[in-house]
């Protein structure tokens, strides 16, 4: 499949766009296997026709099982992966077909915090250089203010002055993740993709890092896309939540609606697996039967129907659309077809 160049008309420009990011029918397919002539014999559909918007100053949590396409979605939005088809608007501008040079100018505004704080830091650079390298490249501040600026960013992220000349191997996992956050924050971004930033940390450190994210968001007017498989963390930090399954968005709502009234059978199964800190509470765990289908050859109709206890005949043949069933609660399930537009 060739990459599609979109010549879409940009959204009308206003002084401040309500939605800092808008994703429309985004697809990211990876070729798998090659024929004798070198052409791909199939495609892994990592992100398959996903659409949503993120409001300025909010946090969109993205959840789902491992391999559902969460990380690929985040990286494709930032153009770290080339887009197969679809559109991504950032602050009203269609960035899906921008050149490398044009994207380079936008990079400071769109940053990412990676999952593994151990492998995402260069081991041979001191902390000050790690945080400040991109500051020099993008000329965020004058040269004479460089060190003072980097130290100020370090303070905001809970790092001491004497860390400036130390190397990553001298720090714990939590401190390394603070360095990663400082590196992203140093470019004065308005949108940050947080790719499972606490999954590699101890539980006691996770709370500190999540609280740091919330504090930085409040003080710097940041917008987050927070990717995680830990639903309790997502509930704590997110404004809205999207649930992905096999590359598609199956449910999306504000966190109170989604956690209080999950509609999709897959979302209900995920929430039933969240442990409750009450020894007397007996949760009704929903066990999903069968294996996750291959993203190279997903099932016809609803992708979840092979594991769904509420599967109907229509689910096997027709793919449900993501519909609003009331109060902005979106769900892709044939169980709610009669509630469309109500």
GROMACS .gro file of C-alpha atoms in nm:
model
  342
    1UNK     CA    1   0.000   0.000   0.000
    2UNK     CA    2   0.141   0.335  -0.100
    3UNK     CA    3   0.137   0.626   0.138
    4UNK     CA    4  -0.148   0.861   0.058
    5UNK     CA    5  -0.073   1.231   0.027
    6UNK     CA    6  -0.371   1.425   0.153
    7UNK     CA    7  -0.444   1.757  -0.011
    8UNK     CA    8  -0.713   1.848   0.236
    9UNK     CA    9  -0.820   2.202   0.305
   10UNK     CA   10  -0.695   2.315   0.650
   11UNK     CA   11  -0.947   2.387   0.921
   12UNK     CA   12  -1.057   2.750   0.949
   13UNK     CA   13  -0.791   2.937   1.146
   14UNK     CA   14  -0.897   3.112   1.465
   15UNK     CA   15  -0.701   3.287   1.734
   16UNK     CA   16  -0.719   2.982   1.959
   17UNK     CA   17  -0.844   2.642   1.840
   18UNK     CA   18  -1.063   2.466   2.095
   19UNK     CA   19  -0.923   2.130   1.984
   20UNK     CA   20  -0.545   2.131   1.983
   21UNK     CA   21  -0.537   1.795   1.799
   22UNK     CA   22  -0.790   1.646   1.559
   23UNK     CA   23  -0.746   1.303   1.404
   24UNK     CA   24  -0.963   1.201   1.108
   25UNK     CA   25  -0.977   0.848   0.966
   26UNK     CA   26  -0.614   0.785   1.057
   27UNK     CA   27  -0.455   0.462   0.934
   28UNK     CA   28  -0.109   0.319   0.986
   29UNK     CA   29  -0.037  -0.010   0.810
   30UNK     CA   30   0.297  -0.190   0.822
   31UNK     CA   31   0.387  -0.420   0.530
   32UNK     CA   32   0.450  -0.784   0.622
   33UNK     CA   33   0.604  -1.041   0.393
   34UNK     CA   34   0.720  -0.988   0.038
   35UNK     CA   35   0.644  -1.155  -0.290
   36UNK     CA   36   0.904  -1.273  -0.540
   37UNK     CA   37   0.891  -0.925  -0.693
   38UNK     CA   38   0.948  -0.752  -0.360
   39UNK     CA   39   0.593  -0.630  -0.311
   40UNK     CA   40   0.424  -0.668   0.031
   41UNK     CA   41   0.198  -0.971   0.057
   42UNK     CA   42   0.000  -0.829   0.349
   43UNK     CA   43  -0.033  -0.543   0.593
   44UNK     CA   44  -0.042  -0.527   0.971
   45UNK     CA   45  -0.323  -0.282   1.050
   46UNK     CA   46  -0.179  -0.122   1.362
   47UNK     CA   47  -0.410   0.183   1.348
   48UNK     CA   48  -0.724   0.131   1.143
   49UNK     CA   49  -0.951   0.428   1.067
   50UNK     CA   50  -0.934   0.615   1.401
   51UNK     CA   51  -1.094   0.958   1.454
   52UNK     CA   52  -1.107   1.178   1.764
   53UNK     CA   53  -1.023   1.525   1.898
   54UNK     CA   54  -0.831   1.645   2.204
   55UNK     CA   55  -0.939   1.971   2.368
   56UNK     CA   56  -0.675   2.223   2.464
   57UNK     CA   57  -0.562   2.183   2.825
   58UNK     CA   58  -0.721   1.839   2.867
   59UNK     CA   59  -0.581   1.486   2.896
   60UNK     CA   60  -0.700   1.207   2.670
   61UNK     CA   61  -0.624   0.865   2.813
   62UNK     CA   62  -0.581   0.579   2.563
   63UNK     CA   63  -0.624   0.228   2.703
   64UNK     CA   64  -0.636  -0.124   2.570
   65UNK     CA   65  -0.455  -0.458   2.574
   66UNK     CA   66  -0.093  -0.486   2.464
   67UNK     CA   67  -0.071  -0.480   2.086
   68UNK     CA   68  -0.393  -0.286   2.031
   69UNK     CA   69  -0.210   0.003   1.860
   70UNK     CA   70  -0.189   0.262   2.140
   71UNK     CA   71   0.178   0.344   2.100
   72UNK     CA   72   0.165   0.338   1.720
   73UNK     CA   73  -0.129   0.580   1.733
   74UNK     CA   74   0.067   0.827   1.944
   75UNK     CA   75   0.379   0.808   1.730
   76UNK     CA   76   0.182   0.839   1.406
   77UNK     CA   77   0.009   1.154   1.532
   78UNK     CA   78   0.354   1.303   1.595
   79UNK     CA   79   0.466   1.186   1.250
   80UNK     CA   80   0.737   0.964   1.400
   81UNK     CA   81   0.573   0.701   1.175
   82UNK     CA   82   0.464   0.803   0.825
   83UNK     CA   83   0.086   0.817   0.787
   84UNK     CA   84  -0.066   0.555   0.558
   85UNK     CA   85  -0.385   0.758   0.512
   86UNK     CA   86  -0.606   1.001   0.700
   87UNK     CA   87  -0.543   1.344   0.848
   88UNK     CA   88  -0.393   1.490   1.164
   89UNK     CA   89  -0.464   1.854   1.249
   90UNK     CA   90  -0.249   2.032   1.505
   91UNK     CA   91  -0.374   2.373   1.618
   92UNK     CA   92  -0.590   2.386   1.304
   93UNK     CA   93  -0.312   2.297   1.061
   94UNK     CA   94  -0.312   1.975   0.860
   95UNK     CA   95   0.029   1.822   0.936
   96UNK     CA   96  -0.030   1.487   0.766
   97UNK     CA   97   0.139   1.594   0.442
   98UNK     CA   98   0.399   1.842   0.569
   99UNK     CA   99   0.758   1.802   0.456
  100UNK     CA  100   1.038   1.710   0.694
  101UNK     CA  101   1.156   2.069   0.716
  102UNK     CA  102   0.807   2.197   0.792
  103UNK     CA  103   0.758   1.931   1.059
  104UNK     CA  104   1.094   2.021   1.215
  105UNK     CA  105   0.962   2.367   1.289
  106UNK     CA  106   0.663   2.216   1.471
  107UNK     CA  107   0.861   1.962   1.673
  108UNK     CA  108   0.914   2.185   1.980
  109UNK     CA  109   0.534   2.215   2.020
  110UNK     CA  110   0.475   1.839   1.996
  111UNK     CA  111   0.680   1.623   2.231
  112UNK     CA  112   0.681   1.266   2.361
  113UNK     CA  113   0.781   1.098   2.687
  114UNK     CA  114   0.880   0.738   2.618
  115UNK     CA  115   0.792   0.431   2.821
  116UNK     CA  116   1.140   0.310   2.919
  117UNK     CA  117   1.349   0.574   3.101
  118UNK     CA  118   1.653   0.346   3.082
  119UNK     CA  119   1.683   0.307   2.704
  120UNK     CA  120   1.545   0.650   2.605
  121UNK     CA  121   1.839   0.845   2.754
  122UNK     CA  122   2.181   0.857   2.580
  123UNK     CA  123   2.428   0.704   2.830
  124UNK     CA  124   2.729   0.914   2.729
  125UNK     CA  125   2.577   1.259   2.775
  126UNK     CA  126   2.539   1.435   3.112
  127UNK     CA  127   2.191   1.534   3.224
  128UNK     CA  128   2.238   1.901   3.138
  129UNK     CA  129   2.327   1.815   2.778
  130UNK     CA  130   2.040   1.566   2.747
  131UNK     CA  131   1.785   1.826   2.853
  132UNK     CA  132   1.947   2.116   2.674
  133UNK     CA  133   2.060   1.963   2.345
  134UNK     CA  134   1.733   2.037   2.163
  135UNK     CA  135   1.715   2.377   2.335
  136UNK     CA  136   2.033   2.471   2.149
  137UNK     CA  137   1.916   2.323   1.819
  138UNK     CA  138   1.582   2.507   1.822
  139UNK     CA  139   1.733   2.820   1.982
  140UNK     CA  140   1.471   2.834   2.257
  141UNK     CA  141   1.679   3.082   2.461
  142UNK     CA  142   1.996   3.290   2.395
  143UNK     CA  143   2.328   3.115   2.462
  144UNK     CA  144   2.404   3.322   2.771
  145UNK     CA  145   2.077   3.208   2.931
  146UNK     CA  146   2.117   2.840   2.839
  147UNK     CA  147   2.247   2.697   3.168
  148UNK     CA  148   2.010   2.904   3.383
  149UNK     CA  149   1.715   2.796   3.166
  150UNK     CA  150   1.803   2.425   3.185
  151UNK     CA  151   1.846   2.445   3.564
  152UNK     CA  152   1.505   2.610   3.594
  153UNK     CA  153   1.345   2.326   3.396
  154UNK     CA  154   1.524   2.075   3.619
  155UNK     CA  155   1.385   2.244   3.931
  156UNK     CA  156   1.031   2.226   3.790
  157UNK     CA  157   1.074   1.852   3.741
  158UNK     CA  158   1.218   1.790   4.088
  159UNK     CA  159   1.585   1.760   3.987
  160UNK     CA  160   1.870   1.916   4.184
  161UNK     CA  161   2.136   2.153   4.044
  162UNK     CA  162   2.423   1.909   4.096
  163UNK     CA  163   2.252   1.656   3.865
  164UNK     CA  164   2.350   1.880   3.572
  165UNK     CA  165   2.690   1.714   3.520
  166UNK     CA  166   2.593   1.360   3.618
  167UNK     CA  167   2.521   1.072   3.380
  168UNK     CA  168   2.201   0.862   3.343
  169UNK     CA  169   2.351   0.547   3.498
  170UNK     CA  170   2.381   0.732   3.829
  171UNK     CA  171   2.004   0.771   3.867
  172UNK     CA  172   1.709   0.554   3.965
  173UNK     CA  173   1.417   0.481   3.731
  174UNK     CA  174   1.200   0.756   3.877
  175UNK     CA  175   1.478   1.014   3.849
  176UNK     CA  176   1.547   0.909   3.490
  177UNK     CA  177   1.183   0.957   3.400
  178UNK     CA  178   1.196   1.306   3.552
  179UNK     CA  179   1.492   1.375   3.321
  180UNK     CA  180   1.286   1.253   3.024
  181UNK     CA  181   0.999   1.481   3.125
  182UNK     CA  182   1.238   1.775   3.166
  183UNK     CA  183   1.380   1.708   2.819
  184UNK     CA  184   1.031   1.729   2.668
  185UNK     CA  185   0.928   2.032   2.876
  186UNK     CA  186   1.244   2.228   2.785
  187UNK     CA  187   1.112   2.292   2.434
  188UNK     CA  188   0.800   2.466   2.568
  189UNK     CA  189   0.553   2.224   2.406
  190UNK     CA  190   0.177   2.265   2.403
  191UNK     CA  191   0.104   1.895   2.334
  192UNK     CA  192   0.280   1.594   2.488
  193UNK     CA  193   0.227   1.226   2.411
  194UNK     CA  194   0.296   1.024   2.727
  195UNK     CA  195   0.366   0.668   2.613
  196UNK     CA  196   0.312   0.453   2.923
  197UNK     CA  197   0.549   0.678   3.120
  198UNK     CA  198   0.498   0.505   3.457
  199UNK     CA  199   0.465   0.137   3.359
  200UNK     CA  200   0.837   0.066   3.417
  201UNK     CA  201   0.841   0.229   3.762
  202UNK     CA  202   0.765   0.105   4.114
  203UNK     CA  203   0.412   0.173   4.235
  204UNK     CA  204   0.534   0.422   4.497
  205UNK     CA  205   0.720   0.620   4.230
  206UNK     CA  206   0.429   0.604   3.984
  207UNK     CA  207   0.216   0.830   4.204
  208UNK     CA  208   0.495   1.091   4.223
  209UNK     CA  209   0.540   1.098   3.845
  210UNK     CA  210   0.164   1.117   3.777
  211UNK     CA  211   0.131   1.405   4.023
  212UNK     CA  212   0.427   1.575   3.852
  213UNK     CA  213   0.248   1.546   3.517
  214UNK     CA  214  -0.064   1.706   3.664
  215UNK     CA  215   0.133   1.989   3.826
  216UNK     CA  216   0.323   2.064   3.504
  217UNK     CA  217  -0.001   2.060   3.307
  218UNK     CA  218  -0.156   2.314   3.540
  219UNK     CA  219   0.147   2.544   3.547
  220UNK     CA  220   0.234   2.527   3.176
  221UNK     CA  221  -0.107   2.486   3.008
  222UNK     CA  222  -0.014   2.149   2.859
  223UNK     CA  223  -0.235   1.906   2.672
  224UNK     CA  224  -0.164   1.533   2.714
  225UNK     CA  225  -0.237   1.216   2.528
  226UNK     CA  226  -0.171   0.963   2.806
  227UNK     CA  227  -0.122   0.606   2.685
  228UNK     CA  228  -0.142   0.335   2.949
  229UNK     CA  229  -0.267  -0.015   3.024
  230UNK     CA  230  -0.320   0.078   3.391
  231UNK     CA  231  -0.681   0.191   3.418
  232UNK     CA  232  -0.643   0.326   3.771
  233UNK     CA  233  -0.367   0.564   3.655
  234UNK     CA  234  -0.575   0.670   3.355
  235UNK     CA  235  -0.876   0.740   3.576
  236UNK     CA  236  -0.663   0.960   3.802
  237UNK     CA  237  -0.500   1.176   3.536
  238UNK     CA  238  -0.738   1.181   3.237
  239UNK     CA  239  -1.019   1.413   3.136
  240UNK     CA  240  -1.148   1.185   2.860
  241UNK     CA  241  -1.074   0.820   2.782
  242UNK     CA  242  -1.059   0.626   2.456
  243UNK     CA  243  -1.058   0.245   2.444
  244UNK     CA  244  -0.875   0.073   2.158
  245UNK     CA  245  -0.908  -0.283   2.036
  246UNK     CA  246  -0.708  -0.427   1.746
  247UNK     CA  247  -0.626  -0.088   1.598
  248UNK     CA  248  -0.976   0.061   1.625
  249UNK     CA  249  -1.144   0.291   1.876
  250UNK     CA  250  -1.439   0.106   2.030
  251UNK     CA  251  -1.548   0.353   2.299
  252UNK     CA  252  -1.475   0.712   2.400
  253UNK     CA  253  -1.623   0.935   2.668
  254UNK     CA  254  -1.533   1.159   2.958
  255UNK     CA  255  -1.376   0.957   3.236
  256UNK     CA  256  -1.677   0.978   3.470
  257UNK     CA  257  -1.912   0.840   3.204
  258UNK     CA  258  -1.675   0.568   3.089
  259UNK     CA  259  -1.576   0.440   3.433
  260UNK     CA  260  -1.926   0.487   3.576
  261UNK     CA  261  -2.119   0.341   3.282
  262UNK     CA  262  -1.902   0.142   3.039
  263UNK     CA  263  -2.108   0.041   2.735
  264UNK     CA  264  -1.888  -0.169   2.509
  265UNK     CA  265  -1.845  -0.534   2.619
  266UNK     CA  266  -1.469  -0.499   2.579
  267UNK     CA  267  -1.457  -0.193   2.806
  268UNK     CA  268  -1.670  -0.375   3.062
  269UNK     CA  269  -1.425  -0.666   3.058
  270UNK     CA  270  -1.125  -0.436   3.105
  271UNK     CA  271  -1.283  -0.254   3.400
  272UNK     CA  272  -1.387  -0.580   3.564
  273UNK     CA  273  -1.017  -0.674   3.584
  274UNK     CA  274  -0.919  -0.364   3.783
  275UNK     CA  275  -0.834  -0.471   4.142
  276UNK     CA  276  -1.036  -0.308   4.419
  277UNK     CA  277  -0.854  -0.237   4.751
  278UNK     CA  278  -1.131  -0.392   4.960
  279UNK     CA  279  -1.094  -0.753   5.086
  280UNK     CA  280  -1.470  -0.782   5.135
  281UNK     CA  281  -1.562  -0.672   4.783
  282UNK     CA  282  -1.623  -0.953   4.535
  283UNK     CA  283  -1.581  -0.830   4.181
  284UNK     CA  284  -1.765  -0.994   3.893
  285UNK     CA  285  -1.472  -1.063   3.664
  286UNK     CA  286  -1.558  -1.092   3.295
  287UNK     CA  287  -1.332  -1.350   3.134
  288UNK     CA  288  -1.269  -1.299   2.763
  289UNK     CA  289  -1.253  -1.630   2.580
  290UNK     CA  290  -1.031  -1.701   2.285
  291UNK     CA  291  -0.719  -1.527   2.159
  292UNK     CA  292  -0.681  -1.181   2.013
  293UNK     CA  293  -0.720  -1.206   1.634
  294UNK     CA  294  -0.427  -1.120   1.411
  295UNK     CA  295  -0.406  -0.753   1.306
  296UNK     CA  296  -0.276  -0.880   0.972
  297UNK     CA  297  -0.604  -1.062   0.908
  298UNK     CA  298  -0.871  -0.917   1.139
  299UNK     CA  299  -1.213  -1.084   1.146
  300UNK     CA  300  -1.495  -0.961   0.927
  301UNK     CA  301  -1.755  -0.739   1.088
  302UNK     CA  302  -1.689  -0.628   1.446
  303UNK     CA  303  -1.329  -0.712   1.535
  304UNK     CA  304  -1.434  -0.807   1.888
  305UNK     CA  305  -1.713  -1.049   1.796
  306UNK     CA  306  -1.488  -1.358   1.820
  307UNK     CA  307  -1.446  -1.295   2.196
  308UNK     CA  308  -1.777  -1.127   2.278
  309UNK     CA  309  -2.042  -1.307   2.486
  310UNK     CA  310  -2.310  -1.074   2.346
  311UNK     CA  311  -2.227  -1.139   1.981
  312UNK     CA  312  -2.520  -1.118   1.737
  313UNK     CA  313  -2.542  -1.226   1.373
  314UNK     CA  314  -2.498  -0.869   1.251
  315UNK     CA  315  -2.171  -0.844   1.445
  316UNK     CA  316  -2.019  -1.116   1.227
  317UNK     CA  317  -2.088  -0.933   0.902
  318UNK     CA  318  -2.108  -0.557   0.959
  319UNK     CA  319  -1.847  -0.337   1.125
  320UNK     CA  320  -2.016  -0.102   1.375
  321UNK     CA  321  -1.955   0.273   1.351
  322UNK     CA  322  -1.842   0.485   1.644
  323UNK     CA  323  -2.169   0.659   1.737
  324UNK     CA  324  -2.280   0.908   1.998
  325UNK     CA  325  -2.538   0.740   2.221
  326UNK     CA  326  -2.589   1.047   2.437
  327UNK     CA  327  -2.393   1.319   2.618
  328UNK     CA  328  -2.089   1.274   2.396
  329UNK     CA  329  -2.049   0.906   2.490
  330UNK     CA  330  -1.923   0.731   2.175
  331UNK     CA  331  -1.940   0.355   2.129
  332UNK     CA  332  -1.887   0.121   1.833
  333UNK     CA  333  -2.127  -0.165   1.908
  334UNK     CA  334  -2.441  -0.297   1.738
  335UNK     CA  335  -2.608  -0.333   2.079
  336UNK     CA  336  -2.666   0.043   2.070
  337UNK     CA  337  -2.772   0.090   1.707
  338UNK     CA  338  -3.125   0.190   1.811
  339UNK     CA  339  -2.986   0.462   2.040
  340UNK     CA  340  -2.816   0.658   1.762
  341UNK     CA  341  -2.875   1.032   1.781
  342UNK     CA  342  -3.081   1.000   2.099
   0.00000   0.00000   0.00000
